[in-house]
Tab-separated table of C-alpha atoms and ligand atoms in Angstrom:
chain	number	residue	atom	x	y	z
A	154	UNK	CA	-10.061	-22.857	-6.415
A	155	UNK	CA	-11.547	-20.801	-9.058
A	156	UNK	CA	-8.968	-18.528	-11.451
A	157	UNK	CA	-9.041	-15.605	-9.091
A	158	UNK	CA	-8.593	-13.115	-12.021
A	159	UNK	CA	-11.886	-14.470	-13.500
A	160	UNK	CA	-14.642	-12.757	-11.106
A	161	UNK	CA	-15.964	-9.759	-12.998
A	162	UNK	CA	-16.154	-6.005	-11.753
A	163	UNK	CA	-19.612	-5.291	-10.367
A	164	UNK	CA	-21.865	-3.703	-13.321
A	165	UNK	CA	-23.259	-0.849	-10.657
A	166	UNK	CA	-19.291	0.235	-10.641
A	167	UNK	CA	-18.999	3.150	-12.660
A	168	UNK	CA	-15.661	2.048	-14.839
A	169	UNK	CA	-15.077	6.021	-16.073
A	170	UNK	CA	-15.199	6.965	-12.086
A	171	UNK	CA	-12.550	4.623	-10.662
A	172	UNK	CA	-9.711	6.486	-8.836
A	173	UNK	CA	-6.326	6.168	-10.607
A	174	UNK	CA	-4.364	5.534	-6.856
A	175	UNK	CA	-5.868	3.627	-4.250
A	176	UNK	CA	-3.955	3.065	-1.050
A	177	UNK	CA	-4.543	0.331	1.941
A	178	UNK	CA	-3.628	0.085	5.693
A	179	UNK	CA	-3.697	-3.680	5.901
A	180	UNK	CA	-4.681	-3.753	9.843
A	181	UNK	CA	-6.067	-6.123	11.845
A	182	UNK	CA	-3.978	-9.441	11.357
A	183	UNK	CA	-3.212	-9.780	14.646
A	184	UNK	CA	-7.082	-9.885	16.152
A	185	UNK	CA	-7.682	-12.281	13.435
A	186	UNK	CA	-5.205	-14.888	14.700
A	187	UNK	CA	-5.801	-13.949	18.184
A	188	UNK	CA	-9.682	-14.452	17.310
A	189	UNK	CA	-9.035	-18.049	16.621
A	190	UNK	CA	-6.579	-18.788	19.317
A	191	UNK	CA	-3.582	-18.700	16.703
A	192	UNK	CA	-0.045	-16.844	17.203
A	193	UNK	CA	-0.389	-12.986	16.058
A	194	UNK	CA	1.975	-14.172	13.286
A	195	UNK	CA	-0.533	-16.656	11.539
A	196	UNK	CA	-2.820	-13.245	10.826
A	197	UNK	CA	0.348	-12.305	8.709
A	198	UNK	CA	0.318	-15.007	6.760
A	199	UNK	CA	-3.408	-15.208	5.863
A	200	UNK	CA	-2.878	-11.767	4.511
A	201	UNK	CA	-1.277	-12.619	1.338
A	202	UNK	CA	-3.870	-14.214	0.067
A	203	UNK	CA	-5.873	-11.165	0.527
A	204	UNK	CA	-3.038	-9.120	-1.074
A	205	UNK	CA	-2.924	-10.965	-4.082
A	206	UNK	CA	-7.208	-10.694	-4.560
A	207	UNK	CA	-6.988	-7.271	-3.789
A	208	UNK	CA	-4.712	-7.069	-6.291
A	209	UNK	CA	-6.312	-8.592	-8.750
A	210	UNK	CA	-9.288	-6.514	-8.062
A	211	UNK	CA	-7.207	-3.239	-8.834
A	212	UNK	CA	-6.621	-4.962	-11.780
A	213	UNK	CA	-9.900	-5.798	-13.102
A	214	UNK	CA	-10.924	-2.265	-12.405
A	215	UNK	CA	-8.279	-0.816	-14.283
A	216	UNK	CA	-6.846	1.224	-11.232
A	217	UNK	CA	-3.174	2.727	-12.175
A	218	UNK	CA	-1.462	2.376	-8.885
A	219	UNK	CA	-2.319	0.269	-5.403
A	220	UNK	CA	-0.265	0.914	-2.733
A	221	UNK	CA	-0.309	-1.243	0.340
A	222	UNK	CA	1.418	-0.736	3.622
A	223	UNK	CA	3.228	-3.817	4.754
A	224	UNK	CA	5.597	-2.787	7.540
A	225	UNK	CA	6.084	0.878	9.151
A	226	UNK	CA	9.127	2.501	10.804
A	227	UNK	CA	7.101	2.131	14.206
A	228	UNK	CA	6.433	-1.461	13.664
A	229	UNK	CA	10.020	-2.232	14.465
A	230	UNK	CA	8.601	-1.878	18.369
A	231	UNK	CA	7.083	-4.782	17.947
A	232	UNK	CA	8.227	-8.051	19.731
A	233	UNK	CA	11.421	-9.445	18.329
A	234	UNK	CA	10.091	-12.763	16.522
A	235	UNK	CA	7.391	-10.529	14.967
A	236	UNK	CA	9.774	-8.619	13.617
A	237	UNK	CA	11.808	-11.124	12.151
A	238	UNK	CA	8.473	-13.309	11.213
A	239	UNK	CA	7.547	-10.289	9.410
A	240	UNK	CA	10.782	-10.051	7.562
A	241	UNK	CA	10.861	-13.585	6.876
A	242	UNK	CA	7.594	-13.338	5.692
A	243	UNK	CA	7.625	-10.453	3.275
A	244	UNK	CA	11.010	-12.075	1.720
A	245	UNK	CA	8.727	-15.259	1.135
A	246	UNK	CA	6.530	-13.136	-0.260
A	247	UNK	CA	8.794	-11.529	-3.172
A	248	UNK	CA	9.796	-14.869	-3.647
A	249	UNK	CA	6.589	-16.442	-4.159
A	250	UNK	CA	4.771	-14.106	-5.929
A	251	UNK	CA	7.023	-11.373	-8.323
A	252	UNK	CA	6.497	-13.865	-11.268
A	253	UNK	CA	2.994	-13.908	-11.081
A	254	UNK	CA	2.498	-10.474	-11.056
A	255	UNK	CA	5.349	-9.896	-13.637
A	256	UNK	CA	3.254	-12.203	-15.883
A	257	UNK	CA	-0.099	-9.578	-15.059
A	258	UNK	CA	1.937	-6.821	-15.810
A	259	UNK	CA	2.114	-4.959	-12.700
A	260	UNK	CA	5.516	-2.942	-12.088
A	261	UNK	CA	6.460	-3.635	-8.421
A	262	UNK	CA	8.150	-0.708	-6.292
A	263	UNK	CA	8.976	-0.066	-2.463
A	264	UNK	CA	8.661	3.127	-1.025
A	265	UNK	CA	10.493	3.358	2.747
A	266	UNK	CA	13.837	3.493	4.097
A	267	UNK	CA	16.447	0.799	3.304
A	268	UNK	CA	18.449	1.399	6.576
A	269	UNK	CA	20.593	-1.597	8.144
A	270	UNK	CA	17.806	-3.099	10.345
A	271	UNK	CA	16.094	-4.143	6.535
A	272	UNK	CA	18.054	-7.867	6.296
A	273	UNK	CA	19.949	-7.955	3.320
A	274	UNK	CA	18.090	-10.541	1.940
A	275	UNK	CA	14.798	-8.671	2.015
A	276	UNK	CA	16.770	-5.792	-0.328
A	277	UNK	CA	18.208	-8.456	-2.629
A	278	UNK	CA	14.523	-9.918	-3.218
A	279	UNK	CA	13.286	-6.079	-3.638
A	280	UNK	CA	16.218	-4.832	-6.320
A	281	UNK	CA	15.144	-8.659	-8.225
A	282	UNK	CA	11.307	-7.318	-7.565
A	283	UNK	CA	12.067	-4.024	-9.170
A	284	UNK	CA	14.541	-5.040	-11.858
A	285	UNK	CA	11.924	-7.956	-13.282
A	286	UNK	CA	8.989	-5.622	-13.373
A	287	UNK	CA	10.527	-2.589	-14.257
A	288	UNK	CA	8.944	-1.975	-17.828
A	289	UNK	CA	5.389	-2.841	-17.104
A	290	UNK	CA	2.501	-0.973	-17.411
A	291	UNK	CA	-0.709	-2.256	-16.306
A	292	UNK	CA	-0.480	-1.174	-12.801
A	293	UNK	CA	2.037	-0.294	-10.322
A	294	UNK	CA	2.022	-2.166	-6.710
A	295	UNK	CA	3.954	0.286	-4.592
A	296	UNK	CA	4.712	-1.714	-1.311
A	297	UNK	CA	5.518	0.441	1.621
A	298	UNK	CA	7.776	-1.149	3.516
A	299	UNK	CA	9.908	0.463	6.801
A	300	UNK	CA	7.697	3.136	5.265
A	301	UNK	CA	6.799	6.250	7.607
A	302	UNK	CA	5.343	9.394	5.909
A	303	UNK	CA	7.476	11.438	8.516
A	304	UNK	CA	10.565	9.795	7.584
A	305	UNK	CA	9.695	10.508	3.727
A	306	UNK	CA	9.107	13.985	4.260
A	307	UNK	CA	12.280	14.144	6.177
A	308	UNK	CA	14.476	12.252	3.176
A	309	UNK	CA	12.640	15.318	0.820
A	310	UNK	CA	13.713	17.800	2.754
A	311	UNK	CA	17.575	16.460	2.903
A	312	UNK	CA	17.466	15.665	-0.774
A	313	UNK	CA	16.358	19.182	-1.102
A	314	UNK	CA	19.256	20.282	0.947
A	315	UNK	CA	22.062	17.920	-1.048
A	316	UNK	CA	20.616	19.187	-4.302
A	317	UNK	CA	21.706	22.965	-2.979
A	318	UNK	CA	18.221	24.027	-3.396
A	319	UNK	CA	18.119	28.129	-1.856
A	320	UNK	CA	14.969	29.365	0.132
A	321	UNK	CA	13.547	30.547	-3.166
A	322	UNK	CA	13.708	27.612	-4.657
A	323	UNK	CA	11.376	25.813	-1.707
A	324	UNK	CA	8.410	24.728	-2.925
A	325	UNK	CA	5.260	22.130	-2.558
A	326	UNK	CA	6.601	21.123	-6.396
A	327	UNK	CA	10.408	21.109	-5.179
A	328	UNK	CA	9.194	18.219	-1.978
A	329	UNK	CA	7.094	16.303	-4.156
A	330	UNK	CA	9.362	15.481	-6.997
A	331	UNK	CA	11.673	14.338	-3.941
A	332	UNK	CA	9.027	11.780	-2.763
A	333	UNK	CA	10.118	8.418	-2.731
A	334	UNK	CA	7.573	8.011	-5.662
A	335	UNK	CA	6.899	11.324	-7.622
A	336	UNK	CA	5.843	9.334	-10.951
A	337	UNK	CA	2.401	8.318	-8.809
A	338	UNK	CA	-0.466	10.062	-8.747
A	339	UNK	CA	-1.430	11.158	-4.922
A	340	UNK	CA	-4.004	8.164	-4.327
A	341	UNK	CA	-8.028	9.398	-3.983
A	342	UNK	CA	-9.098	6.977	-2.042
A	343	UNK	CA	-6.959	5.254	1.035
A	344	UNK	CA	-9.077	2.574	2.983
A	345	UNK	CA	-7.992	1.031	6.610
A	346	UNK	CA	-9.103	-2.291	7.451
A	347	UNK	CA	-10.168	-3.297	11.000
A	348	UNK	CA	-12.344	-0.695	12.148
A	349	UNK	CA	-9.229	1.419	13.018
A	350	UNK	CA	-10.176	5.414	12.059
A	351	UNK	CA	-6.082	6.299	11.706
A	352	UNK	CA	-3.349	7.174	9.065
A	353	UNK	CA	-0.888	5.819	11.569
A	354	UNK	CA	2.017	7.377	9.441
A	355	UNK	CA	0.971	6.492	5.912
A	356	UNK	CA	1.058	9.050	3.213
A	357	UNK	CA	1.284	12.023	4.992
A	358	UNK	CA	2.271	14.168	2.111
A	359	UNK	CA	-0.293	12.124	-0.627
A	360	UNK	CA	-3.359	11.914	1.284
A	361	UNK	CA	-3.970	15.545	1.360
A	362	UNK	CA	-7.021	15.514	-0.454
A	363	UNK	CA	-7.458	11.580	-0.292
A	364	UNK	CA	-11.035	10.410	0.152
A	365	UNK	CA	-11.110	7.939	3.308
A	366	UNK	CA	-13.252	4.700	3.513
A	367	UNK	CA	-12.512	3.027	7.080
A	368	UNK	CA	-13.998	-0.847	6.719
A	369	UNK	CA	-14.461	-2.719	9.821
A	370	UNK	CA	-12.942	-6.299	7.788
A	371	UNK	CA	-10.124	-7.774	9.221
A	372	UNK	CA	-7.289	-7.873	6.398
A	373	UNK	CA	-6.852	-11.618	6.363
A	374	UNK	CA	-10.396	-11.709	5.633
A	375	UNK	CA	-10.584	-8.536	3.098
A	376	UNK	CA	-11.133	-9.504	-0.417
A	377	UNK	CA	-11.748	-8.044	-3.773
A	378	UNK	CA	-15.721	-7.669	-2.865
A	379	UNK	CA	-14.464	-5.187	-0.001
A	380	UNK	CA	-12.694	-3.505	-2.418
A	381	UNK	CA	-15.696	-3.061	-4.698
A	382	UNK	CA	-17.552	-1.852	-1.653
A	383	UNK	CA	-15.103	0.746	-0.944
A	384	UNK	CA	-15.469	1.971	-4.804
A	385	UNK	CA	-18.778	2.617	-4.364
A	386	UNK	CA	-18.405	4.011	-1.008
A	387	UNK	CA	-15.802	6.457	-3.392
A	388	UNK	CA	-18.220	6.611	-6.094
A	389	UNK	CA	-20.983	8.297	-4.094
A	390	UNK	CA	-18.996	11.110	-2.732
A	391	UNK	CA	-18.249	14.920	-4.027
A	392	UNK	CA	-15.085	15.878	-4.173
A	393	UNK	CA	-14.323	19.718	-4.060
A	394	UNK	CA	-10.511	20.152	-3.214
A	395	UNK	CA	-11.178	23.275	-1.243
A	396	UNK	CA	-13.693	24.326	-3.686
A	397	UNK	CA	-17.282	24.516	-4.242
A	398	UNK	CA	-18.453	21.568	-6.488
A	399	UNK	CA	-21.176	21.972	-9.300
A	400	UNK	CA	-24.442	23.983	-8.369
A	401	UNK	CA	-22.444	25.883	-5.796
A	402	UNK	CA	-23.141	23.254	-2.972
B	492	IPE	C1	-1.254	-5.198	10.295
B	492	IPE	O1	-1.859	-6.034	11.243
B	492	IPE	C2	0.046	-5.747	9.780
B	492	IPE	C3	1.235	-5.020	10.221
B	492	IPE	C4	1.249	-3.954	10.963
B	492	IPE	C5	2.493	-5.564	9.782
B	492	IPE	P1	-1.520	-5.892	12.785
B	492	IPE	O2	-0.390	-6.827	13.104
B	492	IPE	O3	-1.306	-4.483	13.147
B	492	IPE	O4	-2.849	-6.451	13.436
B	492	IPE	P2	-3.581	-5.876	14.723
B	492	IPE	O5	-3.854	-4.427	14.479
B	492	IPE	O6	-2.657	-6.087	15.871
B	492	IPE	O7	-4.831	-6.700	14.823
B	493	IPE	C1	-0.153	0.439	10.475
B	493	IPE	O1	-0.747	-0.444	11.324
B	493	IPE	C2	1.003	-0.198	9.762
B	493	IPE	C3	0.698	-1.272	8.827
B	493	IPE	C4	-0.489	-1.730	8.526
B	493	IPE	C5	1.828	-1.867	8.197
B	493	IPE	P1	-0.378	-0.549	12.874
B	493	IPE	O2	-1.220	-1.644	13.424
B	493	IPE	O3	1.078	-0.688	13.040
B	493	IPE	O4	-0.821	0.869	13.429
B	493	IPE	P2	-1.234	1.305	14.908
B	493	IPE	O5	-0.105	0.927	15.804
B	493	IPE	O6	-2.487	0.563	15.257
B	493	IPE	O7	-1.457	2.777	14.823
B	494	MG	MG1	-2.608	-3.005	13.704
């Protein structure tokens, strides 16, 4: 296999134009196994590989933050050995990978809820995640995990409370800097994978002004290319923020 941080960035990309946050649903691993006769839970596994290209990708663009949603506070209705494959899995995961992207210089966080149905072991491979990558610069992976953009608003809201803060003191500012990650940039561009056309419960609070590219890959099969693809999907559009952009159009 070719060094997978050797493929170049497109030279159509505009490098000046690249949004600073990108955020991914990674849907669609399921349909992928069940396409080729395989349990759901092989679709899981094929993802990582994409995860770690896309990755890479973000990194050859020079994008400041990629988050990725890996498990939602819904998907806990999911059949039991899912659940724990997926648990399994993402603990694998840590454990195969934080060096790597330690050594790339990407600063790994989680955003989500750490209640009791998280395994312990999945925690103690996230505080190891954190704790090794802490002081890097070059990009920050934010992995939502047991992440549900309800449930962050909701932990605001009670921080807000604990801290004491009075009506007056209520504001859009006040929520944010209770995020789970106020340091980040809202992301400009979230894509979903699989031909799905929903946030599903990602970002609710971010994606305000997010632009949103909806590819019809499966994740196990998205790679870096894709990613490119969405960039200049990005690249092509106006952004006005409730405004009127440049000309008055
Ligand atoms: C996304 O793939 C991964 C997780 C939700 C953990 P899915 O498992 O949702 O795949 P589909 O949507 O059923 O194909
Ligand atoms: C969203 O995908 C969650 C993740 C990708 C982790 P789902 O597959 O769970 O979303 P729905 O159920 O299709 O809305
Ligand atoms: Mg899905």
């Amino acid at each position: 296999m070719p060094d997978p941080r050797s493929v170049p960035v497109p030279a159509d990309i505009d490098r000046s134009e690249v949004p600073r946050h990108v955020a991914i649903v990674m849907d669609g691993n399921g349909r992928w196994a069940t396409r080729r006769g395989l349990p759901r839970t092989e679709g899981h596994g094929a993802g990582e590989a994409s995860l770690l290209d896309v990755t890479y990708g973000a990194l050859s663009l020079g994008v400041e933050a990629l988050t990725v949603y890996a498990f939602s506070t819904e998907n806990w209705r999911r059949p039991v050995d899912e659940v724990r494959y997926l648990m399994n899995f993402n603990k694998g995961l840590l454990d195969r990978r934080t060096e790597e992207l330690h050594a790339e210089g990407v600063r790994i966080v989680f955003s989500g809820r750490r209640d009791w149905r998280v395994p312990r072991q999945v925690i103690a491979r996230m505080d190891r995640a954190i704790e090794m990558t802490q002081h890097n610069r070059r990009m920050t992976l934010n992995i939502a995990f047991n992440y549900g953009g309800r449930a962050e608003i909701v932990d605001a809201v009670a921080r807000l409370v604990a801290d004491g803060v009075g009506t007056k003191g209520v504001s859009e500012r006040a929520i944010r800097a209770r995020l789970y990650h106020p340091e980040l940039p809202d992301p400009d561009l979230v894509i979903r994978t699989s031909g799905e056309h929903r946030l599903s419960n990602f970002l609710l609070w971010e994606l305000a002004y997010a632009e949103m590219v909806f590819s019809e890959v499966l994740w196990p099969d998205f790679r870096r290319e894709d990613l490119f693809d969405a960039i200049r999907d990005y690249q092509g559009r106006h952004r006005r923020f409730g405004g009127v952009s440049e000309g008055g159009a």
